[in-house]
PDB file of C-alpha atoms and ligand atoms in Angstrom:
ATOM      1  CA  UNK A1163       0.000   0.000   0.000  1.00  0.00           C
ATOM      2  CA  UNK A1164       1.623   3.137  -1.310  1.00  0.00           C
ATOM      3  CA  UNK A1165       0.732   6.540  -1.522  1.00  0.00           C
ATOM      4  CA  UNK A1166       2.228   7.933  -5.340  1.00  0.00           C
ATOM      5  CA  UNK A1167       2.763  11.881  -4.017  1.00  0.00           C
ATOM      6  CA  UNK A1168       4.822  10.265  -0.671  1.00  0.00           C
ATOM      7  CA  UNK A1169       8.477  10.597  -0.293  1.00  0.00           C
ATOM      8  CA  UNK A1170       9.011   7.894   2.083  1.00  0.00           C
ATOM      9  CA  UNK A1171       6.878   5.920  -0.044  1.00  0.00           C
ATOM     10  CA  UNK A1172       9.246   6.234  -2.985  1.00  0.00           C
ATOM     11  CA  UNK A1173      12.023   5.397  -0.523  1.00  0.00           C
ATOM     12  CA  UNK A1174      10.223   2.222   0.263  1.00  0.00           C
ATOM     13  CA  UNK A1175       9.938   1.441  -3.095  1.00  0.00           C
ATOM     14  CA  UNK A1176      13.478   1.903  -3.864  1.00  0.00           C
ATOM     15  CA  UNK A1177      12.831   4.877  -6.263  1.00  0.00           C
ATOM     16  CA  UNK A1178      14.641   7.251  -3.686  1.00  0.00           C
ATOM     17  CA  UNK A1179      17.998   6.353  -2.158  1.00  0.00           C
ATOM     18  CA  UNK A1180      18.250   6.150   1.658  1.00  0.00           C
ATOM     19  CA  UNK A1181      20.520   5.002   4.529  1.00  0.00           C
ATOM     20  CA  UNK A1182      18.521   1.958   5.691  1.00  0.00           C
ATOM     21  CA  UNK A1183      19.695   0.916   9.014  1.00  0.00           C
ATOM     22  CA  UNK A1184      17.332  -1.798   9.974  1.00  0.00           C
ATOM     23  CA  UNK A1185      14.300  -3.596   8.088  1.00  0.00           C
ATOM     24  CA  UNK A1186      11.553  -6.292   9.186  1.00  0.00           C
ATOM     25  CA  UNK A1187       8.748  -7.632   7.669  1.00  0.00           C
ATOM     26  CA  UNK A1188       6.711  -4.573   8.539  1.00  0.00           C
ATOM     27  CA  UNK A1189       9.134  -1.784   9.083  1.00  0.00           C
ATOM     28  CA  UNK A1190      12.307  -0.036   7.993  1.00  0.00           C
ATOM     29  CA  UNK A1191      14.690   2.569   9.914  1.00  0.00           C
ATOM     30  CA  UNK A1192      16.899   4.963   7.545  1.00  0.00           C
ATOM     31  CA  UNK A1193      18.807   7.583   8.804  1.00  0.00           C
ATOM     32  CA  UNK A1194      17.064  11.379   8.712  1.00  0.00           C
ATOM     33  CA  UNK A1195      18.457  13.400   5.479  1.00  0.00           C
ATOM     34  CA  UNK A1196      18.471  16.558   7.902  1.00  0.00           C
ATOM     35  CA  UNK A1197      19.737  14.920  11.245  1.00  0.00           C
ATOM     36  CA  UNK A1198      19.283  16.810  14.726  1.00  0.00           C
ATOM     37  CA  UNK A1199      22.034  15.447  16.216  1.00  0.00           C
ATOM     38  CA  UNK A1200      24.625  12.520  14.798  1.00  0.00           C
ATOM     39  CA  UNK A1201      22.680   9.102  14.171  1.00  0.00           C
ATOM     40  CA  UNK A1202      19.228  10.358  13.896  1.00  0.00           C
ATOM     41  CA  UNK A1203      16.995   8.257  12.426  1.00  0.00           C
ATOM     42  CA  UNK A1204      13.560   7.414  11.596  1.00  0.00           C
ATOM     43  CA  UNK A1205      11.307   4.496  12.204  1.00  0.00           C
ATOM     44  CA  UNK A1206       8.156   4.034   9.156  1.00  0.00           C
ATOM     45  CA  UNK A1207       6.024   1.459   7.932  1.00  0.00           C
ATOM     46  CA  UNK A1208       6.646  -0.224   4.912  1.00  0.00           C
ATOM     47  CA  UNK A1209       2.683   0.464   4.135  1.00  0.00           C
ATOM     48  CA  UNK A1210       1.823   4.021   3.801  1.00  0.00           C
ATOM     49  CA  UNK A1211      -0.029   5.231   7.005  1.00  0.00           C
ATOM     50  CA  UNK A1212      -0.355   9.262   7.311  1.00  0.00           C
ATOM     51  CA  UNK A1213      -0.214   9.506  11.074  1.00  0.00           C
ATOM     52  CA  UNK A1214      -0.806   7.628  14.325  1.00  0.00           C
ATOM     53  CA  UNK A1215      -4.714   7.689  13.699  1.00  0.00           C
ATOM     54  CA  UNK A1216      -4.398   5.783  10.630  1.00  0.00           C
ATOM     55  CA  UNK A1217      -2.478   2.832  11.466  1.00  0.00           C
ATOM     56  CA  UNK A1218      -4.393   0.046  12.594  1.00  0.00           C
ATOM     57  CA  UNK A1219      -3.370  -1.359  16.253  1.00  0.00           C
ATOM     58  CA  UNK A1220      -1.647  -4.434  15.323  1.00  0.00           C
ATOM     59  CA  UNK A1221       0.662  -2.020  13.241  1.00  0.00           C
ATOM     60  CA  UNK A1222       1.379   0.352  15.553  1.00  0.00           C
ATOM     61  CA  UNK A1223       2.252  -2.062  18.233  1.00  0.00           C
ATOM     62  CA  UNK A1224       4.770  -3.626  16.890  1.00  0.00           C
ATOM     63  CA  UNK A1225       6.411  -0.030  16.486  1.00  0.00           C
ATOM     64  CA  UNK A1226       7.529   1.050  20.369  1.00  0.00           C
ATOM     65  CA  UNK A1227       9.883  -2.574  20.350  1.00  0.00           C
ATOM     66  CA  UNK A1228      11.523  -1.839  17.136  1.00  0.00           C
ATOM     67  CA  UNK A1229      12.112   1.710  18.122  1.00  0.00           C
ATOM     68  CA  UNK A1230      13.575   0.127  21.935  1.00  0.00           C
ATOM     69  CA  UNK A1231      15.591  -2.589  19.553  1.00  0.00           C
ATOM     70  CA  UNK A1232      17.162   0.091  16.859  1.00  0.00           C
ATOM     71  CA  UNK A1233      17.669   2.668  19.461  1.00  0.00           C
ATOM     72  CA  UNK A1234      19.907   0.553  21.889  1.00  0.00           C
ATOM     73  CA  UNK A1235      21.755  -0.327  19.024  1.00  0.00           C
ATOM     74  CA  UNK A1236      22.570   3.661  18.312  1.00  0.00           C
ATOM     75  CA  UNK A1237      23.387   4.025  21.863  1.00  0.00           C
ATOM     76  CA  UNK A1238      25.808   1.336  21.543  1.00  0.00           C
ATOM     77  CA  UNK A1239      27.236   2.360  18.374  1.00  0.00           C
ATOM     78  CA  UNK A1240      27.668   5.976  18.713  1.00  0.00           C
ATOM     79  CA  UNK A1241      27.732   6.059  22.602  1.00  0.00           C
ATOM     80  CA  UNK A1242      24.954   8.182  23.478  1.00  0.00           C
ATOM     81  CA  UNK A1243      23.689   9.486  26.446  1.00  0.00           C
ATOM     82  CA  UNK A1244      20.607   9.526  26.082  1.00  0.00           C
ATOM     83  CA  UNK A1245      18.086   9.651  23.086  1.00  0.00           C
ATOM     84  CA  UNK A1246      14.678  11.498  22.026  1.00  0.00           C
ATOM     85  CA  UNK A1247      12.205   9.167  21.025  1.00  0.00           C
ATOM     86  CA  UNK A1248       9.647  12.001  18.921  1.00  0.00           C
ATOM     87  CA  UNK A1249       6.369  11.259  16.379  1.00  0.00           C
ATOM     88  CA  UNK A1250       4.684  13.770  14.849  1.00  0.00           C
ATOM     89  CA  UNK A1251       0.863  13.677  13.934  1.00  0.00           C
ATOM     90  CA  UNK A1252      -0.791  16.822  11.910  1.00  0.00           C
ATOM     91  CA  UNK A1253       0.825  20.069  10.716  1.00  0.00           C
ATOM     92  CA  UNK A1254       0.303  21.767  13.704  1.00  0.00           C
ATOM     93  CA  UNK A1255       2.169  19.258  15.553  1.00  0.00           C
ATOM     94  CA  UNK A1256       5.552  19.873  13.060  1.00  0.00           C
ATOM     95  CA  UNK A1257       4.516  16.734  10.647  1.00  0.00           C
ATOM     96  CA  UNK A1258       6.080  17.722   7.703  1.00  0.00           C
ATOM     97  CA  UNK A1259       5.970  14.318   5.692  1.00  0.00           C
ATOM     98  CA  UNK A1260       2.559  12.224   6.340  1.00  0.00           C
ATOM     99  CA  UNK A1261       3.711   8.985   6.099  1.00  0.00           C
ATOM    100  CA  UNK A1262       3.677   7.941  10.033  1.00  0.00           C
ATOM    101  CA  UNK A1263       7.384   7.650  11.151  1.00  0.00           C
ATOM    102  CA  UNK A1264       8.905   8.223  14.588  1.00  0.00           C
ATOM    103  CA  UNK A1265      12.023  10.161  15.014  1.00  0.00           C
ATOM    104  CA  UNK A1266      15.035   8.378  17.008  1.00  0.00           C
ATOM    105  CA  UNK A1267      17.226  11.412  18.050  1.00  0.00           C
ATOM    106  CA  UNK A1268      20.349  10.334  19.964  1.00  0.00           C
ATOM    107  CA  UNK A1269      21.767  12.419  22.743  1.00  0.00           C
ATOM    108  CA  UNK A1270      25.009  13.430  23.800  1.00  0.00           C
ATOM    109  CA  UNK A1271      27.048  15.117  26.853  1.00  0.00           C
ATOM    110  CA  UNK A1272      29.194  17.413  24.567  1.00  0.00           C
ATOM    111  CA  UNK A1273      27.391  20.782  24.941  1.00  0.00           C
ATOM    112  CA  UNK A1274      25.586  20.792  21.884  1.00  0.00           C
ATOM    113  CA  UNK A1275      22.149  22.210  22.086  1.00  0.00           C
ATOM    114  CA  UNK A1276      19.129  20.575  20.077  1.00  0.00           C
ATOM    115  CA  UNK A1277      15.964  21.557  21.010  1.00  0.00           C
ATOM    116  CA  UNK A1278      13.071  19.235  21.510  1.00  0.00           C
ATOM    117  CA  UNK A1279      11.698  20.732  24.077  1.00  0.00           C
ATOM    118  CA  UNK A1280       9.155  22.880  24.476  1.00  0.00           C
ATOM    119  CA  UNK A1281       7.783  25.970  26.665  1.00  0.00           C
ATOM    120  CA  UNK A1282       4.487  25.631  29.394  1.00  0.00           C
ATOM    121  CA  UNK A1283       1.477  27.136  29.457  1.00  0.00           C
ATOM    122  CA  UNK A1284      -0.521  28.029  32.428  1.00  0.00           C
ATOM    123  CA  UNK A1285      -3.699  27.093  33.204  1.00  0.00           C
ATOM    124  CA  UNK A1286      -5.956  27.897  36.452  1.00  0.00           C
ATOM    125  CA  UNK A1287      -7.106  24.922  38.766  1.00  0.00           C
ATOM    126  CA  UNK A1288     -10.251  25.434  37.089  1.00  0.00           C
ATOM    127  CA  UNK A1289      -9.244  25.532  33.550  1.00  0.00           C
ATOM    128  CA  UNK A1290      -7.271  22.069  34.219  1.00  0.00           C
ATOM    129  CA  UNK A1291      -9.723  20.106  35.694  1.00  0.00           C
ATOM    130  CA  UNK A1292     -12.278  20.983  32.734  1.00  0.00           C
ATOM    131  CA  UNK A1293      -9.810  20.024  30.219  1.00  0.00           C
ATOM    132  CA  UNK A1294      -9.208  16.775  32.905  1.00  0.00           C
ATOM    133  CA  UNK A1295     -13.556  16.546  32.889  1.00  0.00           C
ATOM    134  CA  UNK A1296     -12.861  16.541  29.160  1.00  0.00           C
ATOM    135  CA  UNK A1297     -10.474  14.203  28.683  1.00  0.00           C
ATOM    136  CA  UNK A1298     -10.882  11.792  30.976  1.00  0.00           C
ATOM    137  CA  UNK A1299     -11.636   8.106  29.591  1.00  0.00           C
TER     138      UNK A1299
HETATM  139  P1  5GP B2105       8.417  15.319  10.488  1.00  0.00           P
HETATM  140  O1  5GP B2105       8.661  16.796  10.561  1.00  0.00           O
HETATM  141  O2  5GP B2105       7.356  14.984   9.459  1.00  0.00           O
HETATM  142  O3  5GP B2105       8.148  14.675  11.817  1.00  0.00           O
HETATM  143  O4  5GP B2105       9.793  14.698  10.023  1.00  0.00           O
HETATM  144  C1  5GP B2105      10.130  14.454   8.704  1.00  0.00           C
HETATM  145  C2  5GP B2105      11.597  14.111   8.663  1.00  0.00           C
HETATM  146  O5  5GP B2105      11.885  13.503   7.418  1.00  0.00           O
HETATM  147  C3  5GP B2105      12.514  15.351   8.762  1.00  0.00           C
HETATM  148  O6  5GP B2105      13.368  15.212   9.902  1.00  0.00           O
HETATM  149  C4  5GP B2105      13.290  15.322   7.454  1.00  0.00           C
HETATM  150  O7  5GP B2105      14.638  15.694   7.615  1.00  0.00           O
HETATM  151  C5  5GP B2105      13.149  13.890   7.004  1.00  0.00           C
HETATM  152  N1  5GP B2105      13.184  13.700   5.555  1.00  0.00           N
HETATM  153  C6  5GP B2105      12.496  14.438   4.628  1.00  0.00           C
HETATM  154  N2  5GP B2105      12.771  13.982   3.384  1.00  0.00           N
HETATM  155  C7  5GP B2105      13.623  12.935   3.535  1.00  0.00           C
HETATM  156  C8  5GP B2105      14.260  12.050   2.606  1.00  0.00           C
HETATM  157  O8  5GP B2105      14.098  12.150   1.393  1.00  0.00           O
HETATM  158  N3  5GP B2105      15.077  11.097   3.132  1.00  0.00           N
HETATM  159  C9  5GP B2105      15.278  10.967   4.497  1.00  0.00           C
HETATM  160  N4  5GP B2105      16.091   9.984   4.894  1.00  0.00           N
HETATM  161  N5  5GP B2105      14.701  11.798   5.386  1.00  0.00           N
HETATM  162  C10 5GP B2105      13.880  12.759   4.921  1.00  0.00           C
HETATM  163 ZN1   ZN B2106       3.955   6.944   2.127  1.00  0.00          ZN
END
Protein backbone atom coordinates (compact mmCIF):
# COMPACT_ATOMS: atom_id res chain seq x y z
CA UNK A 1 0.00 0.00 0.00
CA UNK A 2 1.62 3.14 -1.31
CA UNK A 3 0.73 6.54 -1.52
CA UNK A 4 2.23 7.93 -5.34
CA UNK A 5 2.76 11.88 -4.02
CA UNK A 6 4.82 10.27 -0.67
CA UNK A 7 8.48 10.60 -0.29
CA UNK A 8 9.01 7.89 2.08
CA UNK A 9 6.88 5.92 -0.04
CA UNK A 10 9.25 6.23 -2.98
CA UNK A 11 12.02 5.40 -0.52
CA UNK A 12 10.22 2.22 0.26
CA UNK A 13 9.94 1.44 -3.10
CA UNK A 14 13.48 1.90 -3.86
CA UNK A 15 12.83 4.88 -6.26
CA UNK A 16 14.64 7.25 -3.69
CA UNK A 17 18.00 6.35 -2.16
CA UNK A 18 18.25 6.15 1.66
CA UNK A 19 20.52 5.00 4.53
CA UNK A 20 18.52 1.96 5.69
CA UNK A 21 19.70 0.92 9.01
CA UNK A 22 17.33 -1.80 9.97
CA UNK A 23 14.30 -3.60 8.09
CA UNK A 24 11.55 -6.29 9.19
CA UNK A 25 8.75 -7.63 7.67
CA UNK A 26 6.71 -4.57 8.54
CA UNK A 27 9.13 -1.78 9.08
CA UNK A 28 12.31 -0.04 7.99
CA UNK A 29 14.69 2.57 9.91
CA UNK A 30 16.90 4.96 7.54
CA UNK A 31 18.81 7.58 8.80
CA UNK A 32 17.06 11.38 8.71
CA UNK A 33 18.46 13.40 5.48
CA UNK A 34 18.47 16.56 7.90
CA UNK A 35 19.74 14.92 11.24
CA UNK A 36 19.28 16.81 14.73
CA UNK A 37 22.03 15.45 16.22
CA UNK A 38 24.63 12.52 14.80
CA UNK A 39 22.68 9.10 14.17
CA UNK A 40 19.23 10.36 13.90
CA UNK A 41 16.99 8.26 12.43
CA UNK A 42 13.56 7.41 11.60
CA UNK A 43 11.31 4.50 12.20
CA UNK A 44 8.16 4.03 9.16
CA UNK A 45 6.02 1.46 7.93
CA UNK A 46 6.65 -0.22 4.91
CA UNK A 47 2.68 0.46 4.14
CA UNK A 48 1.82 4.02 3.80
CA UNK A 49 -0.03 5.23 7.01
CA UNK A 50 -0.36 9.26 7.31
CA UNK A 51 -0.21 9.51 11.07
CA UNK A 52 -0.81 7.63 14.33
CA UNK A 53 -4.71 7.69 13.70
CA UNK A 54 -4.40 5.78 10.63
CA UNK A 55 -2.48 2.83 11.47
CA UNK A 56 -4.39 0.05 12.59
CA UNK A 57 -3.37 -1.36 16.25
CA UNK A 58 -1.65 -4.43 15.32
CA UNK A 59 0.66 -2.02 13.24
CA UNK A 60 1.38 0.35 15.55
CA UNK A 61 2.25 -2.06 18.23
CA UNK A 62 4.77 -3.63 16.89
CA UNK A 63 6.41 -0.03 16.49
CA UNK A 64 7.53 1.05 20.37
CA UNK A 65 9.88 -2.57 20.35
CA UNK A 66 11.52 -1.84 17.14
CA UNK A 67 12.11 1.71 18.12
CA UNK A 68 13.57 0.13 21.93
CA UNK A 69 15.59 -2.59 19.55
CA UNK A 70 17.16 0.09 16.86
CA UNK A 71 17.67 2.67 19.46
CA UNK A 72 19.91 0.55 21.89
CA UNK A 73 21.76 -0.33 19.02
CA UNK A 74 22.57 3.66 18.31
CA UNK A 75 23.39 4.02 21.86
CA UNK A 76 25.81 1.34 21.54
CA UNK A 77 27.24 2.36 18.37
CA UNK A 78 27.67 5.98 18.71
CA UNK A 79 27.73 6.06 22.60
CA UNK A 80 24.95 8.18 23.48
CA UNK A 81 23.69 9.49 26.45
CA UNK A 82 20.61 9.53 26.08
CA UNK A 83 18.09 9.65 23.09
CA UNK A 84 14.68 11.50 22.03
CA UNK A 85 12.21 9.17 21.02
CA UNK A 86 9.65 12.00 18.92
CA UNK A 87 6.37 11.26 16.38
CA UNK A 88 4.68 13.77 14.85
CA UNK A 89 0.86 13.68 13.93
CA UNK A 90 -0.79 16.82 11.91
CA UNK A 91 0.82 20.07 10.72
CA UNK A 92 0.30 21.77 13.70
CA UNK A 93 2.17 19.26 15.55
CA UNK A 94 5.55 19.87 13.06
CA UNK A 95 4.52 16.73 10.65
CA UNK A 96 6.08 17.72 7.70
CA UNK A 97 5.97 14.32 5.69
CA UNK A 98 2.56 12.22 6.34
CA UNK A 99 3.71 8.99 6.10
CA UNK A 100 3.68 7.94 10.03
CA UNK A 101 7.38 7.65 11.15
CA UNK A 102 8.91 8.22 14.59
CA UNK A 103 12.02 10.16 15.01
CA UNK A 104 15.03 8.38 17.01
CA UNK A 105 17.23 11.41 18.05
CA UNK A 106 20.35 10.33 19.96
CA UNK A 107 21.77 12.42 22.74
CA UNK A 108 25.01 13.43 23.80
CA UNK A 109 27.05 15.12 26.85
CA UNK A 110 29.19 17.41 24.57
CA UNK A 111 27.39 20.78 24.94
CA UNK A 112 25.59 20.79 21.88
CA UNK A 113 22.15 22.21 22.09
CA UNK A 114 19.13 20.58 20.08
CA UNK A 115 15.96 21.56 21.01
CA UNK A 116 13.07 19.23 21.51
CA UNK A 117 11.70 20.73 24.08
CA UNK A 118 9.16 22.88 24.48
CA UNK A 119 7.78 25.97 26.66
CA UNK A 120 4.49 25.63 29.39
CA UNK A 121 1.48 27.14 29.46
CA UNK A 122 -0.52 28.03 32.43
CA UNK A 123 -3.70 27.09 33.20
CA UNK A 124 -5.96 27.90 36.45
CA UNK A 125 -7.11 24.92 38.77
CA UNK A 126 -10.25 25.43 37.09
CA UNK A 127 -9.24 25.53 33.55
CA UNK A 128 -7.27 22.07 34.22
CA UNK A 129 -9.72 20.11 35.69
CA UNK A 130 -12.28 20.98 32.73
CA UNK A 131 -9.81 20.02 30.22
CA UNK A 132 -9.21 16.78 32.91
CA UNK A 133 -13.56 16.55 32.89
CA UNK A 134 -12.86 16.54 29.16
CA UNK A 135 -10.47 14.20 28.68
CA UNK A 136 -10.88 11.79 30.98
CA UNK A 137 -11.64 8.11 29.59
P1 LIG B 1 8.42 15.32 10.49
O1 LIG B 1 8.66 16.80 10.56
O2 LIG B 1 7.36 14.98 9.46
O3 LIG B 1 8.15 14.67 11.82
O4 LIG B 1 9.79 14.70 10.02
C1 LIG B 1 10.13 14.45 8.70
C2 LIG B 1 11.60 14.11 8.66
O5 LIG B 1 11.88 13.50 7.42
C3 LIG B 1 12.51 15.35 8.76
O6 LIG B 1 13.37 15.21 9.90
C4 LIG B 1 13.29 15.32 7.45
O7 LIG B 1 14.64 15.69 7.62
C5 LIG B 1 13.15 13.89 7.00
N1 LIG B 1 13.18 13.70 5.55
C6 LIG B 1 12.50 14.44 4.63
N2 LIG B 1 12.77 13.98 3.38
C7 LIG B 1 13.62 12.94 3.53
C8 LIG B 1 14.26 12.05 2.61
O8 LIG B 1 14.10 12.15 1.39
N3 LIG B 1 15.08 11.10 3.13
C9 LIG B 1 15.28 10.97 4.50
N4 LIG B 1 16.09 9.98 4.89
N5 LIG B 1 14.70 11.80 5.39
C10 LIG B 1 13.88 12.76 4.92
ZN1 LIG C 1 3.96 6.94 2.13
Amino acid sequence: MRADDCIFCKIINGDIPSRKVYEDEDFIAMMDVSPATKGHCLILPKDHYANLFEMPEELAAKALPIAKKVGAHLKEALGCEGLNLVQNNGEVAGQTVHHFHMHLIPRYADGVITDVTWGHTNFSDEEMDQIFTKIRM
